mmCIF file of C-alpha atoms in Angstrom:
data_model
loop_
_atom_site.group_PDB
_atom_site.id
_atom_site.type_symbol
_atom_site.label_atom_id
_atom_site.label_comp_id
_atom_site.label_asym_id
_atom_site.label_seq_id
_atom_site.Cartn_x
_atom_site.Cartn_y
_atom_site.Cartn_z
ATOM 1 C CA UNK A 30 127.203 94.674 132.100
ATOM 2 C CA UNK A 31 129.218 97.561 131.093
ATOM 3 C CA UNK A 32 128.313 97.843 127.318
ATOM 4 C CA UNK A 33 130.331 100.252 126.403
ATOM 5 C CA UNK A 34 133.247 98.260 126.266
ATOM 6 C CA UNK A 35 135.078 97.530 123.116
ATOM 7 C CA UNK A 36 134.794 93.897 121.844
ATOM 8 C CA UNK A 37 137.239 92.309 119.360
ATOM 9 C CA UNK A 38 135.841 88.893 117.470
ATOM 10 C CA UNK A 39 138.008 86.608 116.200
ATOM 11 C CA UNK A 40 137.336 83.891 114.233
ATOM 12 C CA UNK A 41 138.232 82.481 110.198
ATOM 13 C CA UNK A 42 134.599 82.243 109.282
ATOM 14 C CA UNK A 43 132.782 85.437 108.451
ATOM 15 C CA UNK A 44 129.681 83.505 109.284
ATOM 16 C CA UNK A 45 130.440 83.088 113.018
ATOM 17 C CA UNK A 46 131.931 87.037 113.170
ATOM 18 C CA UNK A 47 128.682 88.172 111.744
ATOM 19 C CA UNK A 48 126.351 85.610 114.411
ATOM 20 C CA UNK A 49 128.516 86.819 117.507
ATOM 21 C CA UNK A 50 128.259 90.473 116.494
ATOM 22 C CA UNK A 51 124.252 89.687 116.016
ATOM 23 C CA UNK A 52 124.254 88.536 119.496
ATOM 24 C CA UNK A 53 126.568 91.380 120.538
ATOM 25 C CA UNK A 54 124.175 93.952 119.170
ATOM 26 C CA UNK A 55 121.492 92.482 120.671
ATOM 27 C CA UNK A 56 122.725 92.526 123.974
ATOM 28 C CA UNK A 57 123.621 96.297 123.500
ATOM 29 C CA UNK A 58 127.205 95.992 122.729
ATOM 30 C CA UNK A 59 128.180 98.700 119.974
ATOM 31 C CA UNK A 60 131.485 98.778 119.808
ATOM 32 C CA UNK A 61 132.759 96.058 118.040
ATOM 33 C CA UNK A 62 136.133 95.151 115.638
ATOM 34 C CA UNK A 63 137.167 91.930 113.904
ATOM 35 C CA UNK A 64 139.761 89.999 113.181
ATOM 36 C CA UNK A 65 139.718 86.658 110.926
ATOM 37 C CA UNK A 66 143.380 85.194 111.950
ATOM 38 C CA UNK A 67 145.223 85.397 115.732
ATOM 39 C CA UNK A 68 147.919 87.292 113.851
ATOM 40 C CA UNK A 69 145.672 89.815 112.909
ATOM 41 C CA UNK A 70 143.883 90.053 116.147
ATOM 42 C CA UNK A 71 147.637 90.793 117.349
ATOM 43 C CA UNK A 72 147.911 93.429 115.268
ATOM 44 C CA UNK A 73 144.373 95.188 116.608
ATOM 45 C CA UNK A 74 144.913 94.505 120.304
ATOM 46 C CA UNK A 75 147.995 96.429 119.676
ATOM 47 C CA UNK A 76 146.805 99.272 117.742
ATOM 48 C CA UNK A 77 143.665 100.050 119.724
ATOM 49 C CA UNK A 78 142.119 99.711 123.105
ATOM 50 C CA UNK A 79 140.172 96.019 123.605
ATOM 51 C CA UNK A 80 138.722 95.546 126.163
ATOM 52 C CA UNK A 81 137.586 91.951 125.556
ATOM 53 C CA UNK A 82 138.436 89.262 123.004
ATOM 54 C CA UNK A 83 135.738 86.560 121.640
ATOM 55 C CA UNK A 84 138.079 84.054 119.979
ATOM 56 C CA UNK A 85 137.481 80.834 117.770
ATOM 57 C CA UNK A 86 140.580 78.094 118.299
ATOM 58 C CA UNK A 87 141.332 76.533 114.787
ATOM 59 C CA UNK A 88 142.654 79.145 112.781
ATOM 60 C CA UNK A 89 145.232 80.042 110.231
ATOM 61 C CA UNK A 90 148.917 81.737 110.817
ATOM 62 C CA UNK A 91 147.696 82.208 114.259
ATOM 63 C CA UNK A 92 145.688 79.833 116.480
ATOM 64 C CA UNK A 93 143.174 81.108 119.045
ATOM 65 C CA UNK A 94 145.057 79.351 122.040
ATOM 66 C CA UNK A 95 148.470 80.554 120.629
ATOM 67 C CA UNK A 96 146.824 84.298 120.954
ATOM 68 C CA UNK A 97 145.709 83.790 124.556
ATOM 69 C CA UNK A 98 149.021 82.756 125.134
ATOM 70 C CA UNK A 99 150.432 85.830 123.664
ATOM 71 C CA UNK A 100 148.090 87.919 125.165
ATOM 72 C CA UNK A 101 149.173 86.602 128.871
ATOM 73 C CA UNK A 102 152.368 86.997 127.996
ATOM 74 C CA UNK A 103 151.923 90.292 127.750
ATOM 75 C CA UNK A 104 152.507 92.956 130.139
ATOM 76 C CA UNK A 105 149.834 95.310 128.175
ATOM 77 C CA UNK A 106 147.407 93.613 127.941
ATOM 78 C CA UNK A 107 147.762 90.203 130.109
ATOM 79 C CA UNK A 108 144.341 91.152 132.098
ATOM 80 C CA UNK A 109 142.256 91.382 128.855
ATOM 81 C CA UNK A 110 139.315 89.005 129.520
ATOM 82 C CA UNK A 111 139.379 86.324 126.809
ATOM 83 C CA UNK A 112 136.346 84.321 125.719
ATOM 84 C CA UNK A 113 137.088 80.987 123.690
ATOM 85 C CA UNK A 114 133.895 80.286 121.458
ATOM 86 C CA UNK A 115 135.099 77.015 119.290
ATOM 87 C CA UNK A 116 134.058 73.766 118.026
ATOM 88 C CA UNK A 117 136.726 72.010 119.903
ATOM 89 C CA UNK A 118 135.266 70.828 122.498
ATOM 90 C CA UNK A 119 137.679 67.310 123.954
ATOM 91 C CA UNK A 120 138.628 67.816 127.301
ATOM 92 C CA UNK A 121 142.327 68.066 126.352
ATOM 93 C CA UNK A 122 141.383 71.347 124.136
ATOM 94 C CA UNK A 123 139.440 72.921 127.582
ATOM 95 C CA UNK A 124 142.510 71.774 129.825
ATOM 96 C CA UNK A 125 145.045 73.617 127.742
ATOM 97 C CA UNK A 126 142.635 76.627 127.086
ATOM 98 C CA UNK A 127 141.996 77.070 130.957
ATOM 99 C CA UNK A 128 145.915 76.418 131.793
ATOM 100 C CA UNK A 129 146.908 79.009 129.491
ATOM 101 C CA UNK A 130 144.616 81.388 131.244
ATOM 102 C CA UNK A 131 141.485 81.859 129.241
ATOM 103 C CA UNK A 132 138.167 83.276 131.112
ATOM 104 C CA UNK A 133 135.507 81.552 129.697
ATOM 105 C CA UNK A 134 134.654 78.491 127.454
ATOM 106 C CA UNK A 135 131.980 78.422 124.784
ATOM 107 C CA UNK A 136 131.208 75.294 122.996
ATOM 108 C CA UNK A 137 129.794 75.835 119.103
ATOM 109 C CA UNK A 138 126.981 75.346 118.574
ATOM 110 C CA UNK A 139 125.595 77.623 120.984
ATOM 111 C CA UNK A 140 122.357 79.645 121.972
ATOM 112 C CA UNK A 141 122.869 83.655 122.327
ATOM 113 C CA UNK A 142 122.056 82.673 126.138
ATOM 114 C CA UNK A 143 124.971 80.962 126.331
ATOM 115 C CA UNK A 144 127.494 84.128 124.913
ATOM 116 C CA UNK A 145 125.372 86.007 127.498
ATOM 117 C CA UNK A 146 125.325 84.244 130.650
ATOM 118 C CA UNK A 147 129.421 83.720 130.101
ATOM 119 C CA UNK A 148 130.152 87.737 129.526
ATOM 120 C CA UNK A 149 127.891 88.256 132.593
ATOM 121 C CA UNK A 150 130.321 86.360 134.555
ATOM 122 C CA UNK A 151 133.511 87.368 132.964
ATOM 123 C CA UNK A 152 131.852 91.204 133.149
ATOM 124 C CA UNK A 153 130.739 91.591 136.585
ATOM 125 C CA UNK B 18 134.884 50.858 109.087
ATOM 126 C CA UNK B 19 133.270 50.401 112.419
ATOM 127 C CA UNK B 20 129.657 51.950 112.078
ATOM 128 C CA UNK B 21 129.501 53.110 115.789
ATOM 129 C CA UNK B 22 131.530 55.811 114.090
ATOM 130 C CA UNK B 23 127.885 56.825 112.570
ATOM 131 C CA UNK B 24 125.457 58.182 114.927
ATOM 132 C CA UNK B 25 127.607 60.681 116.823
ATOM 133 C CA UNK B 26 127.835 62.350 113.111
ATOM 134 C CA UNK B 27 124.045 62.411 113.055
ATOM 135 C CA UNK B 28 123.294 63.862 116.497
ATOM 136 C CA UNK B 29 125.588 66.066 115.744
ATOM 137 C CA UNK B 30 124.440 67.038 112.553
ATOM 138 C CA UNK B 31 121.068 67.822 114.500
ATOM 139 C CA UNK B 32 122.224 69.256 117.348
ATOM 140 C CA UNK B 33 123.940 71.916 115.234
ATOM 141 C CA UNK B 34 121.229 72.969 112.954
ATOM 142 C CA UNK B 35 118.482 72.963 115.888
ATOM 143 C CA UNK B 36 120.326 75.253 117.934
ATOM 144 C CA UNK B 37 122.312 77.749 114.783
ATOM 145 C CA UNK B 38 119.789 77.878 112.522
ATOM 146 C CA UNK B 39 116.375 77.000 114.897
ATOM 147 C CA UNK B 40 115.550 73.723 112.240
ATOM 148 C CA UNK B 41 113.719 70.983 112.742
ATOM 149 C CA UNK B 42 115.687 68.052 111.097
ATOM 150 C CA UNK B 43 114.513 64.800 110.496
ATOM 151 C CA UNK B 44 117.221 61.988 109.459
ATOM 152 C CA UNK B 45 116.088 59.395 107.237
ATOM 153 C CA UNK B 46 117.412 55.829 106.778
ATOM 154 C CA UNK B 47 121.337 55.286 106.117
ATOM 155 C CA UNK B 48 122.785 53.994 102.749
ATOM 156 C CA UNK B 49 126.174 53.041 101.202
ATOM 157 C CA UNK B 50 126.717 55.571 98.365
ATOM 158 C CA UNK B 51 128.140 53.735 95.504
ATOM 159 C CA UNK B 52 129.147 56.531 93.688
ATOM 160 C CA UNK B 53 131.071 60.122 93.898
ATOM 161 C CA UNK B 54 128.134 62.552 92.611
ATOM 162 C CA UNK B 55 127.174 64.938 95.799
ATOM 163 C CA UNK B 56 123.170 64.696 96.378
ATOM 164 C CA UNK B 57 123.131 68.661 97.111
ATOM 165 C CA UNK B 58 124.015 72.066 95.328
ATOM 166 C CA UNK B 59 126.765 73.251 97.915
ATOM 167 C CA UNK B 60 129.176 71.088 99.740
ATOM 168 C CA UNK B 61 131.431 71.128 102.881
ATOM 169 C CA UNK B 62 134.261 68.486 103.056
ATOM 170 C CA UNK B 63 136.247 67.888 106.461
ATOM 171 C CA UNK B 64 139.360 65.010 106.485
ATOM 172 C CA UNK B 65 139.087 63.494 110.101
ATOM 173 C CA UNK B 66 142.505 61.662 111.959
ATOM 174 C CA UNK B 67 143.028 59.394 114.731
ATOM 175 C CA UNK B 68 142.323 56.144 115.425
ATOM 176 C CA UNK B 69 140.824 55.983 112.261
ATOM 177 C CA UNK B 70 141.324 58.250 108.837
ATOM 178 C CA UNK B 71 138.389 59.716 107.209
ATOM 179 C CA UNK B 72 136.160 62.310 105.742
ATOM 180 C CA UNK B 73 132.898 63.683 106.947
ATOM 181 C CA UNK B 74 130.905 65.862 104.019
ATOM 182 C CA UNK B 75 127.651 67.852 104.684
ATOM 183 C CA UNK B 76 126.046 68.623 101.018
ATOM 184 C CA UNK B 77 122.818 70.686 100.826
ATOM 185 C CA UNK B 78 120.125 71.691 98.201
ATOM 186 C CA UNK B 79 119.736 75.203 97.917
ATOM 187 C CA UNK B 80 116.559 76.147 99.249
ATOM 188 C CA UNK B 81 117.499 74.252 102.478
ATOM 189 C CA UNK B 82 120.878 75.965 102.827
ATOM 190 C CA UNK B 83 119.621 79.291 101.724
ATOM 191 C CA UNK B 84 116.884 78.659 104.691
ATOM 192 C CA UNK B 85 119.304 77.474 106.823
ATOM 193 C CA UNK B 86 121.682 80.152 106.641
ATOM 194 C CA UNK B 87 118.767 82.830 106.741
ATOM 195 C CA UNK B 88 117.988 81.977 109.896
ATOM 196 C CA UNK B 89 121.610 81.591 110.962
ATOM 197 C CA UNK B 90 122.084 85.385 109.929
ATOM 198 C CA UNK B 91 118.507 86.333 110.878
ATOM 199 C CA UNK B 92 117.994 88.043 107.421
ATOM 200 C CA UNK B 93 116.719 86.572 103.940
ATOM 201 C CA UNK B 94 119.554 84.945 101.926
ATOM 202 C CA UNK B 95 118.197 84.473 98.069
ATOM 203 C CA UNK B 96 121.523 83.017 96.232
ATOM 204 C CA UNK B 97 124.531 80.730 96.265
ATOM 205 C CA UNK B 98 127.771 82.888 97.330
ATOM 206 C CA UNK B 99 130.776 82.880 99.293
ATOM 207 C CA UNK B 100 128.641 83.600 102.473
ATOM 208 C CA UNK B 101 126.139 80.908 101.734
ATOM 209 C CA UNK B 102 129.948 78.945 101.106
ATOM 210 C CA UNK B 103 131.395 79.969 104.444
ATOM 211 C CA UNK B 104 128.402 79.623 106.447
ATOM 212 C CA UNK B 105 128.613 75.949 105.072
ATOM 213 C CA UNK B 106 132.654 75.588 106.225
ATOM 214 C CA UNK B 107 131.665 76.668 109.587
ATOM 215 C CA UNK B 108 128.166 74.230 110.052
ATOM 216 C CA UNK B 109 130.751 71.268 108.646
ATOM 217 C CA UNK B 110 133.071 72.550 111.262
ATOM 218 C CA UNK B 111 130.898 72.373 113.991
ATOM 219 C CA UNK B 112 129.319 68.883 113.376
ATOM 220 C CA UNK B 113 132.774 67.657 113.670
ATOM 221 C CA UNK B 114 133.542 69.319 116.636
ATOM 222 C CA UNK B 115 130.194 68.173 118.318
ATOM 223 C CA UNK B 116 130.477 64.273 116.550
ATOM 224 C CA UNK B 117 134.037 64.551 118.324
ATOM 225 C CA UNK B 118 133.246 65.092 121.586
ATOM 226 C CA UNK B 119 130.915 62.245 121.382
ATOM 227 C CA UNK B 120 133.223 59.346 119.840
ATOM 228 C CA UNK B 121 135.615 61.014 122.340
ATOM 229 C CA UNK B 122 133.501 59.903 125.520
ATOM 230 C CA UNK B 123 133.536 56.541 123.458
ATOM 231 C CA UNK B 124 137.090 57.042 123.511
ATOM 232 C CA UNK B 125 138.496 57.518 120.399
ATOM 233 C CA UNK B 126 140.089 60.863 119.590
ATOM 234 C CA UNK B 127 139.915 62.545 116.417
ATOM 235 C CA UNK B 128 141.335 66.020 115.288
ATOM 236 C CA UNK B 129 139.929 67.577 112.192
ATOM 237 C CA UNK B 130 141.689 69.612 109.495
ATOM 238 C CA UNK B 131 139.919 72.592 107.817
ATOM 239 C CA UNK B 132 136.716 71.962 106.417
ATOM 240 C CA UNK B 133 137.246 73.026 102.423
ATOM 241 C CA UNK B 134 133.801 73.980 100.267
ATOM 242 C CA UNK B 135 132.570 72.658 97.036
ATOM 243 C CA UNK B 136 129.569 74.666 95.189
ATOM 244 C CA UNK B 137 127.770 74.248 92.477
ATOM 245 C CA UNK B 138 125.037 71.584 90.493
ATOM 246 C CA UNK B 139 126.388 67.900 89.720
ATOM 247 C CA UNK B 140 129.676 68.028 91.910
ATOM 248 C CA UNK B 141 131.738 65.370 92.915
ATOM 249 C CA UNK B 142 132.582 64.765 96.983
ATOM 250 C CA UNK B 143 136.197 63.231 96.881
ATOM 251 C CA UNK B 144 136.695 61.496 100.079
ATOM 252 C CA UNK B 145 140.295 61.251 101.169
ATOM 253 C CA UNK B 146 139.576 57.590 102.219
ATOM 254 C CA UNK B 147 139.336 54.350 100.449
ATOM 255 C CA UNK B 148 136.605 52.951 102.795
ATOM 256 C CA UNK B 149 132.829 52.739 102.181
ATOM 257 C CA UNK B 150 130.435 55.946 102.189
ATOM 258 C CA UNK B 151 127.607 55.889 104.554
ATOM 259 C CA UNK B 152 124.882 58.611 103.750
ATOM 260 C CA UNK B 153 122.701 59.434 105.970
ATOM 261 C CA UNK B 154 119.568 61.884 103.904
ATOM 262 C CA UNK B 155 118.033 64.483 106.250
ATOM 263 C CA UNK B 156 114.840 66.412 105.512
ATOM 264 C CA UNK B 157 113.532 69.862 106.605
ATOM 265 C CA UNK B 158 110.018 71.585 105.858
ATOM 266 C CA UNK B 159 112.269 73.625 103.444
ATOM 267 C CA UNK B 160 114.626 71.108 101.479
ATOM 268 C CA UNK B 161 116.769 68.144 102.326
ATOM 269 C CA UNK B 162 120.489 67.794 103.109
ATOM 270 C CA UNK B 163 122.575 64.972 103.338
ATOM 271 C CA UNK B 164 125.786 63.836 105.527
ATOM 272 C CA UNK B 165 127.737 61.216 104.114
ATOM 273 C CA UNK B 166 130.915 59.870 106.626
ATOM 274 C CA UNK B 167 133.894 58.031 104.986
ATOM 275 C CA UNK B 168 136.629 56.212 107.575
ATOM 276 C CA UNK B 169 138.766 53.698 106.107
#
């Protein structure tokens, strides 16, 4: 895995921002932004170069899915890879997420094998 | 309230802290809670809809969170704050992701609002339901927590 690569984490909770970018770290990642809302996520895509997005689903002004919607909207940045780490977990929630393009699916709780065996694939 | 509701709440409640926070949890034997006085010292609250309305709330005594969340973060946590209060959102968030994906392969659907967090000694958990509280009291080697599940 390239590990250079620039890594934005979304999610409401500063608790699951600061366990992904554990697991991030540990895996050698370095370079790594955050955003706690889809709108503000927006707003960093935008202004700098990501390279991948780790996003939760249930948040405020701006829901995960409604992001990776945006984002494959996009003509920028429509091949962004785009990791969904949530609690949501019904099948309905995994249909939309995978019709609205999303690379990967990651079920809370999880292990940090589980974050690492998905970016393999999405990475290779 | 139909109790089959119960036990997806409880293996989820396990499932999450095993694999976050590397815990072994025991549960204990459920009880109706009479009254609205939380057992623990920090509390997350999370209103449930579907084909029935409810409330889940996960309510913890402070050395157990403070352990809990320690090994969440992989560092020592020594006090009650707003990451301790966070950290407990997000483990109330994920039991009720994980407790609906069971009752869903029972099916019946749920979707869950934002979990909201209540801290401090001698609070009150104000279910949004009228129906009865079932409490289920879990113990760790470092402190207890309890999950109490409300549907009406």
């Amino acid at each position: 895995m390239d590990t250079s690569i620039k890594i934005l984490i979304v999610d409401d909770f500063a608790t699951m921002r600061r366990i992904l970018k554990n697991i991030l770290k540990q895996l050698g990642f370095k370079n790594l932004v955050e955003a706690d809302d889809g709108t503000t996520a927006w707003e960093v895509l935008e202004g700098q170069g990501i390279d991948l997005v780790i996003s939760d689903w249930n948040m405020p002004k701006m829901t995960g899915l409604e992001l990776l919607k945006k984002v494959r909207a996009s003509d920028t940045y429509k091949t962004v890879p785009f990791l969904m780490v949530t609690a949501e977990a019904q099948k309905q929630n995994v249909i939309e997420a995978v019709q609205a393009g999303v690379s990967n699916y990651v079920v809370k709780p999880f292990t940090a094998e589980a974050i690492s065996d998905k970016l393999e694939k999405i990475l290779k | 309230m139909d109790v089959k509701l119960v036990n997806p709440f409880i293996n989820a409640t396990i499932n999450v802290l095993e694999t976050m926070a590397f815990m072994n949890v025991n549960a204990g034997k459920p009880y109706l809670k009479m009254d609205s006085m939380a057992v623990g010292d920090v509390s997350g609250l999370l209103g449930l809809t579907g084909i029935a309305n409810g409330t889940i709330a996960v309510t913890f005594e402070e050395k157990c969170i403070l352990t809990i969340v320690s090994n969440m973060f992989g560092e020592t946590m020594s006090e009650l704050n707003d990451e301790i209060g966070d950290a407990v959102g997000e483990l109330t968030n994920m039991i009720s992701g994980q407790a609906r994906r069971e009752l869903e392969g029972m099916g019946k659907v749920f979707k869950a609002a934002i979990p909201s967090v209540i801290t401090g000694k001698n609070h009150s958990i104000v279910h949004y339901s009228e129906g009865p509280k079932i409490a289920i009291p879990f113990n760790t080697d470092d402190g207890d927590f309890t999950i109490e599940v409300c549907f009406e």
